[in-house]
Short mmCIF file of N, CA, C and O in Angstrom, two decimals:
data_model
loop_
_atom_site.label_atom_id
_atom_site.label_comp_id
_atom_site.label_asym_id
_atom_site.label_seq_id
_atom_site.Cartn_x
_atom_site.Cartn_y
_atom_site.Cartn_z
N MET A 1150 0.67 -1.14 0.18
CA MET A 1150 0.12 0.14 0.01
C MET A 1150 0.86 1.05 -0.19
O MET A 1150 1.90 1.32 0.43
N GLN A 1151 0.63 2.21 -0.92
CA GLN A 1151 1.35 3.48 -0.86
C GLN A 1151 0.82 4.56 -0.33
O GLN A 1151 -0.69 4.95 -0.17
N THR A 1152 1.46 5.14 0.54
CA THR A 1152 0.70 6.34 1.07
C THR A 1152 1.08 7.53 0.26
O THR A 1152 2.07 7.90 -0.11
N ILE A 1153 0.17 8.59 0.15
CA ILE A 1153 0.28 9.81 -0.76
C ILE A 1153 0.48 10.84 0.54
O ILE A 1153 -0.53 10.89 1.27
N GLY A 1154 1.29 11.77 0.46
CA GLY A 1154 1.64 12.77 1.18
C GLY A 1154 1.36 14.05 0.19
O GLY A 1154 1.48 14.19 -0.94
N MET A 1155 0.66 14.91 1.23
CA MET A 1155 0.42 16.60 0.63
C MET A 1155 1.64 17.42 1.09
O MET A 1155 1.98 17.78 2.06
N LYS A 1156 1.68 18.14 -0.24
CA LYS A 1156 3.03 19.41 0.26
C LYS A 1156 2.33 20.48 0.29
O LYS A 1156 1.61 20.68 -0.95
N PRO A 1157 2.53 21.47 1.18
CA PRO A 1157 1.92 22.71 1.27
C PRO A 1157 2.22 23.37 -0.03
O PRO A 1157 3.41 23.26 -0.42
N SER A 1158 1.71 24.71 -0.47
CA SER A 1158 2.09 25.34 -1.74
C SER A 1158 3.09 26.11 -1.21
O SER A 1158 3.15 26.41 -0.20
N SER A 1159 3.95 26.38 -2.25
CA SER A 1159 5.08 27.36 -1.70
C SER A 1159 4.79 28.93 -1.36
O SER A 1159 5.46 29.37 -0.57
N SER A 1160 3.69 29.35 -2.06
CA SER A 1160 3.11 30.79 -1.48
C SER A 1160 2.76 30.54 -0.22
O SER A 1160 2.95 31.38 0.71
N LEU A 1161 1.93 29.74 0.56
CA LEU A 1161 1.61 29.61 1.69
C LEU A 1161 2.76 29.47 2.48
O LEU A 1161 2.83 29.81 3.81
N THR A 1162 4.01 28.54 2.34
CA THR A 1162 5.08 28.31 3.20
C THR A 1162 5.54 29.55 3.17
O THR A 1162 6.14 30.12 4.23
N GLU A 1163 5.86 30.29 2.04
CA GLU A 1163 7.00 31.58 2.02
C GLU A 1163 5.88 32.72 3.27
O GLU A 1163 6.65 33.42 3.57
N ARG A 1164 4.75 32.73 2.85
CA ARG A 1164 3.76 34.06 3.58
C ARG A 1164 4.30 34.03 4.79
O ARG A 1164 4.03 34.92 5.60
N HIS A 1165 4.12 32.28 5.55
CA HIS A 1165 4.27 32.35 6.81
C HIS A 1165 5.31 32.01 7.32
O HIS A 1165 5.72 31.82 8.70
N ARG A 1166 6.55 32.43 6.65
CA ARG A 1166 8.04 31.96 6.96
C ARG A 1166 8.46 32.89 8.15
O ARG A 1166 8.91 32.29 9.12
N GLY A 1167 7.82 34.03 8.51
CA GLY A 1167 8.09 34.75 9.43
C GLY A 1167 7.68 34.63 10.75
O GLY A 1167 8.19 35.07 11.92
N SER A 1168 6.64 33.56 10.91
CA SER A 1168 6.05 33.41 12.06
C SER A 1168 5.93 31.98 12.38
O SER A 1168 4.76 31.45 12.15
N PRO A 1169 7.13 31.04 12.26
CA PRO A 1169 6.91 29.76 12.30
C PRO A 1169 6.42 29.22 13.75
O PRO A 1169 6.69 29.74 14.72
N GLY A 1170 5.23 28.30 13.36
CA GLY A 1170 4.61 28.06 15.02
C GLY A 1170 3.59 29.02 15.50
O GLY A 1170 3.04 28.91 16.60
N GLY A 1171 3.35 30.00 14.71
CA GLY A 1171 2.51 31.09 15.09
C GLY A 1171 3.15 32.17 16.27
O GLY A 1171 2.57 32.42 16.95
N GLU A 1172 4.47 32.14 16.13
CA GLU A 1172 5.09 33.43 17.44
C GLU A 1172 4.65 34.69 17.00
O GLU A 1172 4.25 34.89 15.87
N ALA A 1173 4.78 35.39 17.75
CA ALA A 1173 4.33 37.08 17.51
C ALA A 1173 5.67 37.47 16.36
O ALA A 1173 6.61 36.84 16.61
N PRO A 1174 4.98 38.41 15.54
CA PRO A 1174 5.92 38.97 14.69
C PRO A 1174 7.05 39.26 15.58
O PRO A 1174 8.23 39.35 14.85
N THR A 1175 7.27 40.15 16.46
CA THR A 1175 8.36 40.76 17.22
C THR A 1175 8.05 40.20 18.45
O THR A 1175 7.11 40.70 19.00
N PRO A 1176 9.07 40.38 19.35
CA PRO A 1176 9.22 40.07 20.77
C PRO A 1176 8.68 41.55 21.27
O PRO A 1176 8.00 41.59 22.22
N VAL A 1177 9.15 42.69 20.67
CA VAL A 1177 8.78 43.92 21.12
C VAL A 1177 7.25 44.46 21.46
O VAL A 1177 6.58 44.61 22.32
N LEU A 1178 6.69 43.80 20.20
CA LEU A 1178 5.20 43.77 20.20
C LEU A 1178 4.56 42.97 20.96
O LEU A 1178 3.31 43.54 21.68
N ALA A 1179 4.83 41.83 20.99
CA ALA A 1179 4.30 40.84 21.95
C ALA A 1179 4.42 41.66 23.61
O ALA A 1179 3.57 41.32 24.37
N ALA A 1180 5.48 42.04 23.83
CA ALA A 1180 5.78 42.70 25.45
C ALA A 1180 4.88 43.61 25.61
O ALA A 1180 4.31 43.76 26.33
N ALA A 1181 5.03 44.29 24.41
CA ALA A 1181 4.08 45.52 24.67
C ALA A 1181 2.57 44.99 24.90
O ALA A 1181 1.72 45.61 25.73
N TRP A 1182 2.13 43.92 23.78
CA TRP A 1182 0.69 43.62 24.30
C TRP A 1182 0.38 42.97 25.54
O TRP A 1182 -0.73 43.13 25.96
N CYS A 1183 1.64 42.50 25.92
CA CYS A 1183 1.25 41.63 27.37
C CYS A 1183 1.24 42.60 28.31
O CYS A 1183 0.29 42.55 29.71
N ALA A 1184 1.98 43.95 28.23
CA ALA A 1184 2.02 44.86 29.19
C ALA A 1184 0.55 45.56 29.14
O ALA A 1184 0.00 46.04 30.29
N ALA A 1185 -0.03 45.80 28.08
CA ALA A 1185 -1.15 46.27 27.91
C ALA A 1185 -2.46 45.52 28.54
O ALA A 1185 -3.28 45.97 29.32
N VAL A 1186 -2.42 44.36 28.41
CA VAL A 1186 -3.23 43.58 29.19
C VAL A 1186 -3.03 43.11 30.46
O VAL A 1186 -3.84 43.23 31.12
N ALA A 1187 -1.79 43.55 30.86
CA ALA A 1187 -1.65 43.12 32.58
C ALA A 1187 -2.12 44.40 33.27
O ALA A 1187 -2.80 44.51 34.28
N SER A 1188 -1.97 45.90 32.55
CA SER A 1188 -2.11 46.80 33.05
C SER A 1188 -3.78 46.87 33.04
O SER A 1188 -4.03 47.34 33.97
N GLY A 1189 -4.39 46.53 32.13
CA GLY A 1189 -6.12 46.42 31.80
C GLY A 1189 -6.60 45.73 33.34
O GLY A 1189 -7.34 46.11 34.14
N ALA A 1190 -5.79 44.54 33.43
CA ALA A 1190 -6.15 43.62 34.65
C ALA A 1190 -6.13 44.45 35.91
O ALA A 1190 -6.63 44.09 36.73
N LEU A 1191 -4.90 45.09 36.05
CA LEU A 1191 -4.70 45.72 37.11
C LEU A 1191 -5.22 47.13 37.75
O LEU A 1191 -5.80 47.25 38.63
N LEU A 1192 -5.85 47.86 36.59
CA LEU A 1192 -6.48 48.94 36.35
C LEU A 1192 -7.95 48.46 36.89
O LEU A 1192 -8.92 49.17 37.69
N ALA A 1193 -8.34 47.46 36.38
CA ALA A 1193 -9.89 47.02 36.66
C ALA A 1193 -10.04 46.52 38.11
O ALA A 1193 -11.00 46.70 38.99
N LEU A 1194 -9.07 45.79 38.81
CA LEU A 1194 -8.93 45.40 40.04
C LEU A 1194 -8.75 46.40 41.15
O LEU A 1194 -9.17 46.46 42.17
N THR A 1195 -7.74 47.54 40.62
CA THR A 1195 -7.70 48.69 41.55
C THR A 1195 -8.91 49.72 41.25
O THR A 1195 -8.75 50.48 42.74
N GLY A 1196 -9.54 49.79 40.74
CA GLY A 1196 -10.82 50.56 40.58
C GLY A 1196 -10.59 51.66 39.54
O GLY A 1196 -9.20 51.93 39.00
N PRO A 1197 -11.59 52.70 39.32
CA PRO A 1197 -11.48 53.48 38.10
C PRO A 1197 -10.33 54.82 38.89
O PRO A 1197 -10.41 54.74 40.04
N GLY A 1198 -10.21 55.53 37.86
CA GLY A 1198 -9.52 56.69 38.12
C GLY A 1198 -8.50 57.19 37.16
O GLY A 1198 -8.16 58.39 36.76
N ALA A 1199 -7.85 56.20 36.29
CA ALA A 1199 -7.29 56.42 35.14
C ALA A 1199 -7.66 56.87 34.11
O ALA A 1199 -8.96 56.20 33.79
N PRO A 1200 -7.43 57.63 33.22
CA PRO A 1200 -7.92 57.98 31.81
C PRO A 1200 -8.37 56.56 30.85
O PRO A 1200 -9.25 56.22 30.23
N TRP A 1201 -7.02 55.67 30.95
CA TRP A 1201 -7.42 54.67 30.10
C TRP A 1201 -8.05 53.47 30.65
O TRP A 1201 -7.74 52.24 30.44
N HIS A 1202 -8.69 53.42 32.04
CA HIS A 1202 -9.26 52.47 32.52
C HIS A 1202 -10.06 51.41 31.75
O HIS A 1202 -9.71 50.18 31.70
N SER A 1203 -11.10 52.15 31.23
CA SER A 1203 -11.98 51.36 30.25
C SER A 1203 -11.32 50.37 29.13
O SER A 1203 -11.55 49.57 28.90
N ALA A 1204 -10.36 51.33 28.47
CA ALA A 1204 -9.87 50.94 27.11
C ALA A 1204 -8.84 49.40 27.76
O ALA A 1204 -9.20 48.42 27.00
N LEU A 1205 -8.02 49.69 28.62
CA LEU A 1205 -7.19 48.44 29.02
C LEU A 1205 -8.12 47.60 29.72
O LEU A 1205 -7.39 46.06 29.50
N THR A 1206 -9.13 47.53 30.37
CA THR A 1206 -9.94 46.67 30.81
C THR A 1206 -10.59 45.58 29.77
O THR A 1206 -10.68 44.40 29.55
N PHE A 1207 -10.85 46.36 28.76
CA PHE A 1207 -11.39 45.81 27.32
C PHE A 1207 -10.57 44.95 26.77
O PHE A 1207 -10.55 43.88 26.30
N VAL A 1208 -9.24 45.55 26.81
CA VAL A 1208 -8.12 44.91 26.15
C VAL A 1208 -7.86 43.59 26.82
O VAL A 1208 -7.76 42.43 26.25
N PHE A 1209 -7.83 43.81 28.31
CA PHE A 1209 -7.75 42.56 28.98
C PHE A 1209 -8.88 41.32 28.59
O PHE A 1209 -8.51 40.12 28.72
N LEU A 1210 -10.33 42.03 28.86
CA LEU A 1210 -11.42 40.86 28.58
C LEU A 1210 -11.28 40.37 27.13
O LEU A 1210 -11.61 39.13 26.77
N ALA A 1211 -10.60 40.71 26.17
CA ALA A 1211 -11.15 40.38 24.82
C ALA A 1211 -9.53 39.41 24.14
O ALA A 1211 -9.74 38.47 23.63
N SER A 1212 -8.56 39.72 25.17
CA SER A 1212 -7.18 39.23 24.77
C SER A 1212 -6.90 37.95 26.03
O SER A 1212 -5.98 37.09 25.40
N ALA A 1213 -7.44 37.90 27.24
CA ALA A 1213 -7.05 36.83 28.11
C ALA A 1213 -7.69 35.36 27.51
O ALA A 1213 -6.90 34.40 27.51
N PRO A 1214 -8.78 35.41 27.13
CA PRO A 1214 -9.38 33.71 27.01
C PRO A 1214 -8.75 33.49 25.36
O PRO A 1214 -8.39 32.22 25.14
N GLY A 1215 -8.79 34.88 24.49
CA GLY A 1215 -8.11 34.47 23.36
C GLY A 1215 -7.07 34.13 22.85
O GLY A 1215 -6.82 33.22 22.08
N GLY A 1216 -6.10 34.59 23.84
CA GLY A 1216 -4.67 34.46 23.77
C GLY A 1216 -4.41 32.92 24.27
O GLY A 1216 -3.51 32.16 23.76
N ALA A 1217 -5.07 32.54 25.27
CA ALA A 1217 -4.81 31.11 25.70
C ALA A 1217 -5.31 30.04 24.74
O ALA A 1217 -4.43 28.97 24.74
N VAL A 1218 -6.33 30.46 23.97
CA VAL A 1218 -6.96 29.39 22.92
C VAL A 1218 -5.98 29.55 22.02
O VAL A 1218 -5.51 28.53 21.20
N ALA A 1219 -5.42 30.75 21.68
CA ALA A 1219 -4.41 30.54 20.38
C ALA A 1219 -3.27 30.08 20.78
O ALA A 1219 -2.70 28.98 19.61
N LEU A 1220 -2.66 30.29 21.96
CA LEU A 1220 -1.45 29.27 22.45
C LEU A 1220 -1.78 27.50 22.17
O LEU A 1220 -1.21 26.77 21.75
N ALA A 1221 -2.89 27.23 22.84
CA ALA A 1221 -3.34 26.16 22.91
C ALA A 1221 -3.69 25.33 21.24
O ALA A 1221 -3.15 24.38 21.11
N LEU A 1222 -3.85 26.06 20.57
CA LEU A 1222 -4.08 25.57 19.05
C LEU A 1222 -2.95 26.40 17.97
O LEU A 1222 -3.29 26.34 16.69
N SER A 1223 -1.57 25.94 18.69
CA SER A 1223 -0.61 26.64 18.01
C SER A 1223 -0.40 25.71 16.54
O SER A 1223 0.28 26.21 15.66
N GLY A 1224 -1.01 24.55 16.43
CA GLY A 1224 -0.66 23.76 15.21
C GLY A 1224 -1.16 24.31 13.83
O GLY A 1224 -1.20 23.93 12.90
N LEU A 1225 -2.44 25.18 14.29
CA LEU A 1225 -3.36 25.42 12.88
C LEU A 1225 -2.54 26.72 12.41
O LEU A 1225 -1.64 27.43 12.79
N ASP A 1226 -3.01 27.17 11.23
CA ASP A 1226 -2.55 28.25 10.33
C ASP A 1226 -2.81 29.41 11.10
O ASP A 1226 -4.08 29.36 12.20
N PRO A 1227 -2.41 30.60 11.02
CA PRO A 1227 -2.72 31.80 12.01
C PRO A 1227 -4.15 32.33 11.75
O PRO A 1227 -4.90 32.85 12.67
N TRP A 1228 -5.08 32.17 10.81
CA TRP A 1228 -6.21 32.61 10.45
C TRP A 1228 -7.29 31.70 11.00
O TRP A 1228 -8.27 32.18 11.77
N SER A 1229 -7.06 30.69 11.03
CA SER A 1229 -7.89 29.71 11.89
C SER A 1229 -7.82 29.67 13.52
O SER A 1229 -8.91 29.81 14.26
N ARG A 1230 -6.40 29.82 13.67
CA ARG A 1230 -6.27 30.07 15.22
C ARG A 1230 -6.69 31.65 15.65
O ARG A 1230 -7.48 31.94 16.61
N ALA A 1231 -6.90 32.87 14.60
CA ALA A 1231 -7.42 33.69 15.14
C ALA A 1231 -9.07 33.90 15.37
O ALA A 1231 -9.71 34.47 16.32
N VAL A 1232 -9.87 33.11 14.24
CA VAL A 1232 -11.24 32.83 14.52
C VAL A 1232 -11.55 32.00 15.56
O VAL A 1232 -12.49 32.34 16.46
N ALA A 1233 -10.56 30.99 15.71
CA ALA A 1233 -11.10 29.98 17.02
C ALA A 1233 -10.87 31.02 18.50
O ALA A 1233 -11.73 31.05 19.18
N ALA A 1234 -9.88 32.09 18.47
CA ALA A 1234 -9.85 32.80 19.55
C ALA A 1234 -10.44 33.76 19.59
O ALA A 1234 -11.19 33.97 20.55
N LEU A 1235 -10.84 34.22 18.58
CA LEU A 1235 -11.99 35.05 18.79
C LEU A 1235 -13.62 34.81 19.26
O LEU A 1235 -14.02 35.29 20.11
N GLY A 1236 -13.74 33.44 18.77
CA GLY A 1236 -15.00 32.75 19.09
C GLY A 1236 -14.93 32.37 20.51
O GLY A 1236 -15.91 32.35 21.28
N ALA A 1237 -13.62 32.11 21.09
CA ALA A 1237 -13.74 31.66 22.44
C ALA A 1237 -13.83 32.72 23.49
O ALA A 1237 -14.26 32.61 24.26
N THR A 1238 -13.25 34.05 22.66
CA THR A 1238 -13.35 35.20 24.00
C THR A 1238 -14.67 35.50 23.90
O THR A 1238 -15.46 36.08 25.05
N LEU A 1239 -15.74 35.37 22.48
CA LEU A 1239 -17.07 35.67 22.69
C LEU A 1239 -17.64 34.89 23.81
O LEU A 1239 -18.58 35.38 24.44
N ALA A 1240 -17.44 33.71 23.69
CA ALA A 1240 -18.14 32.60 24.18
C ALA A 1240 -17.73 32.58 25.73
O ALA A 1240 -18.38 32.87 26.87
N VAL A 1241 -16.79 32.69 25.93
CA VAL A 1241 -16.26 32.90 27.56
C VAL A 1241 -16.59 34.31 28.13
O VAL A 1241 -17.22 33.96 29.23
N ASN A 1242 -16.68 35.22 27.50
CA ASN A 1242 -17.24 36.60 27.94
C ASN A 1242 -18.45 36.67 28.26
O ASN A 1242 -19.19 36.93 29.56
N THR A 1243 -19.35 36.09 27.32
CA THR A 1243 -20.84 35.66 27.38
C THR A 1243 -20.95 34.93 28.60
O THR A 1243 -22.29 35.30 29.19
N LEU A 1244 -20.56 33.65 28.52
CA LEU A 1244 -20.79 33.03 29.98
C LEU A 1244 -20.53 33.22 31.09
O LEU A 1244 -21.44 33.13 31.89
N VAL A 1245 -19.50 34.13 31.48
CA VAL A 1245 -19.20 34.38 32.40
C VAL A 1245 -20.18 35.62 33.18
O VAL A 1245 -20.37 35.61 33.93
N ALA A 1246 -20.43 36.35 31.78
CA ALA A 1246 -21.45 37.50 32.45
C ALA A 1246 -22.94 36.96 32.63
O ALA A 1246 -23.54 37.48 33.76
N GLN A 1247 -23.42 36.07 31.82
CA GLN A 1247 -24.48 35.23 32.36
C GLN A 1247 -24.51 34.71 33.59
O GLN A 1247 -25.43 34.60 34.54
N ALA A 1248 -23.28 34.05 33.80
CA ALA A 1248 -23.16 33.01 35.41
C ALA A 1248 -22.95 34.31 36.47
O ALA A 1248 -23.99 34.05 37.23
N LEU A 1249 -22.58 35.14 36.39
CA LEU A 1249 -22.44 36.36 37.21
C LEU A 1249 -23.69 37.34 37.60
O LEU A 1249 -24.17 37.37 38.50
N LEU A 1250 -24.73 37.36 36.19
CA LEU A 1250 -25.95 38.00 36.65
C LEU A 1250 -26.78 36.88 37.22
O LEU A 1250 -27.48 37.50 37.95
N MET A 1251 -26.61 35.54 36.74
CA MET A 1251 -27.61 34.89 37.14
C MET A 1251 -27.16 34.63 39.04
O MET A 1251 -28.17 34.44 39.80
N LEU A 1252 -26.05 34.66 39.37
CA LEU A 1252 -25.56 34.51 40.86
C LEU A 1252 -25.79 35.91 41.56
O LEU A 1252 -25.70 35.80 42.97
N GLY A 1253 -25.91 37.09 40.77
CA GLY A 1253 -26.18 38.35 41.46
C GLY A 1253 -24.78 38.69 41.86
O GLY A 1253 -25.06 39.66 42.73
N THR A 1254 -23.59 38.54 41.17
CA THR A 1254 -22.50 38.82 41.85
C THR A 1254 -21.61 39.65 40.71
O THR A 1254 -20.53 39.86 40.67
N TRP A 1255 -22.63 40.21 39.89
CA TRP A 1255 -21.97 40.81 38.99
C TRP A 1255 -21.31 42.05 39.15
O TRP A 1255 -21.91 43.19 39.74
N SER A 1256 -20.21 42.70 38.98
CA SER A 1256 -19.30 43.75 38.86
C SER A 1256 -18.02 43.33 37.63
O SER A 1256 -17.84 42.60 37.53
N ALA A 1257 -17.44 44.68 37.74
CA ALA A 1257 -16.51 44.64 36.84
C ALA A 1257 -15.07 43.81 37.17
O ALA A 1257 -14.56 43.03 36.60
N ARG A 1258 -14.98 43.96 38.75
CA ARG A 1258 -13.73 43.41 39.31
C ARG A 1258 -14.07 41.65 39.10
O ARG A 1258 -13.14 41.09 39.03
N THR A 1259 -15.31 41.45 39.65
CA THR A 1259 -15.37 39.74 39.47
C THR A 1259 -15.31 39.12 38.22
O THR A 1259 -15.19 38.22 38.05
N GLY A 1260 -15.83 40.34 37.12
CA GLY A 1260 -15.81 40.02 35.91
C GLY A 1260 -14.27 39.57 35.42
O GLY A 1260 -13.98 38.67 34.48
N VAL A 1261 -13.63 40.53 35.41
CA VAL A 1261 -12.17 40.38 35.53
C VAL A 1261 -11.64 39.28 35.92
O VAL A 1261 -10.75 38.47 35.38
N VAL A 1262 -11.64 39.13 37.35
CA VAL A 1262 -11.32 37.63 37.74
C VAL A 1262 -11.74 36.51 37.22
O VAL A 1262 -10.94 35.56 36.79
N ALA A 1263 -12.78 36.12 36.85
CA ALA A 1263 -13.64 35.15 36.50
C ALA A 1263 -13.14 34.73 35.02
O ALA A 1263 -12.82 34.01 34.51
N VAL A 1264 -12.99 36.14 33.96
CA VAL A 1264 -12.45 35.89 32.88
C VAL A 1264 -11.04 35.40 32.79
O VAL A 1264 -10.35 34.58 32.07
N GLY A 1265 -10.32 36.19 33.67
CA GLY A 1265 -8.66 35.92 33.67
C GLY A 1265 -8.58 34.69 34.36
O GLY A 1265 -7.78 33.33 33.84
N ALA A 1266 -9.56 33.80 35.13
CA ALA A 1266 -9.30 32.56 35.83
C ALA A 1266 -9.22 31.44 34.65
O ALA A 1266 -8.85 30.34 34.18
N VAL A 1267 -10.77 31.66 33.84
CA VAL A 1267 -10.76 30.96 32.91
C VAL A 1267 -9.73 30.79 31.81
O VAL A 1267 -9.12 29.69 31.29
N GLY A 1268 -9.07 32.17 31.34
CA GLY A 1268 -7.92 32.00 30.73
C GLY A 1268 -6.83 31.41 31.00
O GLY A 1268 -6.19 30.77 30.29
N TRP A 1269 -6.76 31.36 32.20
CA TRP A 1269 -5.42 30.72 33.24
C TRP A 1269 -5.71 29.51 33.08
O TRP A 1269 -4.75 28.83 33.02
N LEU A 1270 -6.81 28.89 33.26
CA LEU A 1270 -7.13 27.38 33.14
C LEU A 1270 -6.86 26.77 31.86
O LEU A 1270 -6.17 25.96 31.73
N VAL A 1271 -7.08 27.58 30.51
CA VAL A 1271 -7.06 27.05 29.30
C VAL A 1271 -5.43 27.23 29.22
O VAL A 1271 -4.93 25.93 28.33
N LEU A 1272 -4.61 28.21 29.59
CA LEU A 1272 -3.66 28.12 29.25
C LEU A 1272 -2.80 27.26 30.07
O LEU A 1272 -1.75 26.60 29.61
N THR A 1273 -2.93 26.81 31.30
CA THR A 1273 -2.40 26.03 32.25
C THR A 1273 -2.56 24.52 31.42
O THR A 1273 -1.55 23.84 31.31
N GLY A 1274 -3.58 24.29 30.95
CA GLY A 1274 -4.13 23.03 30.36
C GLY A 1274 -3.25 22.81 29.20
O GLY A 1274 -2.85 22.03 28.56
N ALA A 1275 -2.85 24.02 28.11
CA ALA A 1275 -2.29 24.01 27.19
C ALA A 1275 -0.74 23.63 27.29
O ALA A 1275 -0.16 22.57 26.72
N LEU A 1276 -0.37 24.31 28.39
CA LEU A 1276 1.13 24.39 28.65
C LEU A 1276 1.45 22.69 29.08
O LEU A 1276 2.16 21.98 29.04
N ALA A 1277 0.34 22.20 29.84
CA ALA A 1277 0.64 20.89 30.37
C ALA A 1277 0.53 19.99 29.40
O ALA A 1277 1.26 18.73 29.32
N GLY A 1278 -0.55 20.09 28.43
CA GLY A 1278 -0.37 19.00 27.22
C GLY A 1278 0.81 19.48 26.45
O GLY A 1278 1.29 18.16 26.17
N ARG A 1279 1.40 20.35 26.32
CA ARG A 1279 2.73 20.11 25.58
C ARG A 1279 3.62 19.42 26.31
O ARG A 1279 4.62 19.06 25.90
N LEU A 1280 3.54 20.05 27.54
CA LEU A 1280 4.89 19.41 28.67
C LEU A 1280 4.73 17.70 28.17
O LEU A 1280 5.43 16.77 28.47
N VAL A 1281 3.62 17.24 28.44
CA VAL A 1281 3.24 15.63 28.56
C VAL A 1281 3.82 15.22 26.95
O VAL A 1281 4.32 14.21 26.90
N ARG A 1282 3.02 15.86 25.91
CA ARG A 1282 3.79 15.22 24.58
C ARG A 1282 5.42 15.40 24.43
O ARG A 1282 5.70 14.20 23.99
N ARG A 1283 6.21 16.51 24.99
CA ARG A 1283 7.37 16.59 25.07
C ARG A 1283 8.10 15.22 25.68
O ARG A 1283 9.17 14.65 25.27
N ARG A 1284 7.59 14.84 26.87
CA ARG A 1284 8.26 14.00 27.63
C ARG A 1284 7.85 12.46 27.01
O ARG A 1284 8.75 11.63 27.18
N ARG A 1285 6.74 12.54 26.35
CA ARG A 1285 6.20 11.21 25.57
C ARG A 1285 7.34 11.01 24.75
O ARG A 1285 7.57 9.91 24.32
N THR A 1286 7.61 11.95 23.61
CA THR A 1286 8.55 12.11 22.75
C THR A 1286 9.77 11.77 23.22
O THR A 1286 10.66 11.04 22.16
N ALA A 1287 9.92 12.07 24.29
CA ALA A 1287 11.46 11.73 24.65
C ALA A 1287 11.74 10.62 25.01
O ALA A 1287 12.86 9.99 25.03
N ARG A 1288 10.69 10.20 25.78
CA ARG A 1288 10.85 8.51 26.05
C ARG A 1288 10.94 7.93 24.89
O ARG A 1288 11.27 6.53 24.88
N GLU A 1289 9.98 7.99 23.72
CA GLU A 1289 10.13 7.31 22.69
C GLU A 1289 11.43 7.23 22.13
O GLU A 1289 11.66 6.24 21.39
N ARG A 1290 12.04 8.48 22.09
CA ARG A 1290 13.39 8.55 21.50
C ARG A 1290 14.42 7.79 21.88
O ARG A 1290 15.02 6.85 21.49
N VAL A 1291 14.21 7.70 23.44
CA VAL A 1291 15.25 7.13 24.32
C VAL A 1291 15.05 5.51 24.10
O VAL A 1291 16.12 4.80 24.24
N GLY A 1292 13.68 4.85 24.04
CA GLY A 1292 13.03 3.77 24.42
C GLY A 1292 13.05 2.97 23.12
O GLY A 1292 13.52 2.91 22.27
#
């Protein structure tokens, strides 16, 4: 029996050559985005007062679950990951808001904490899965 393999087109390979595995285009851009996300979470937890409070809180709420899902799906092409991350962001924010409203505990702080917790759980699961796969492949190489 013969196995038929598919080779990706050269234009697709050349187009995404700058971001193998889906890393950020530049480390400086990734660091700036992480700083904006972290400051959004801090501003939401410390209370209003800063002029950029609402905008940075929105950045945190939009990117915490989406970034975790995008990292978990690093094997996909960038457009598929972006769509999945956007869908996850909308789903997590909607479900957290509905749950907090049903429980009668809605506030911006509890929303940020809940969305951050969901993002942290997804991120931890993705990193644990990568660690398990690396150990398994290392054992297969040795044994």
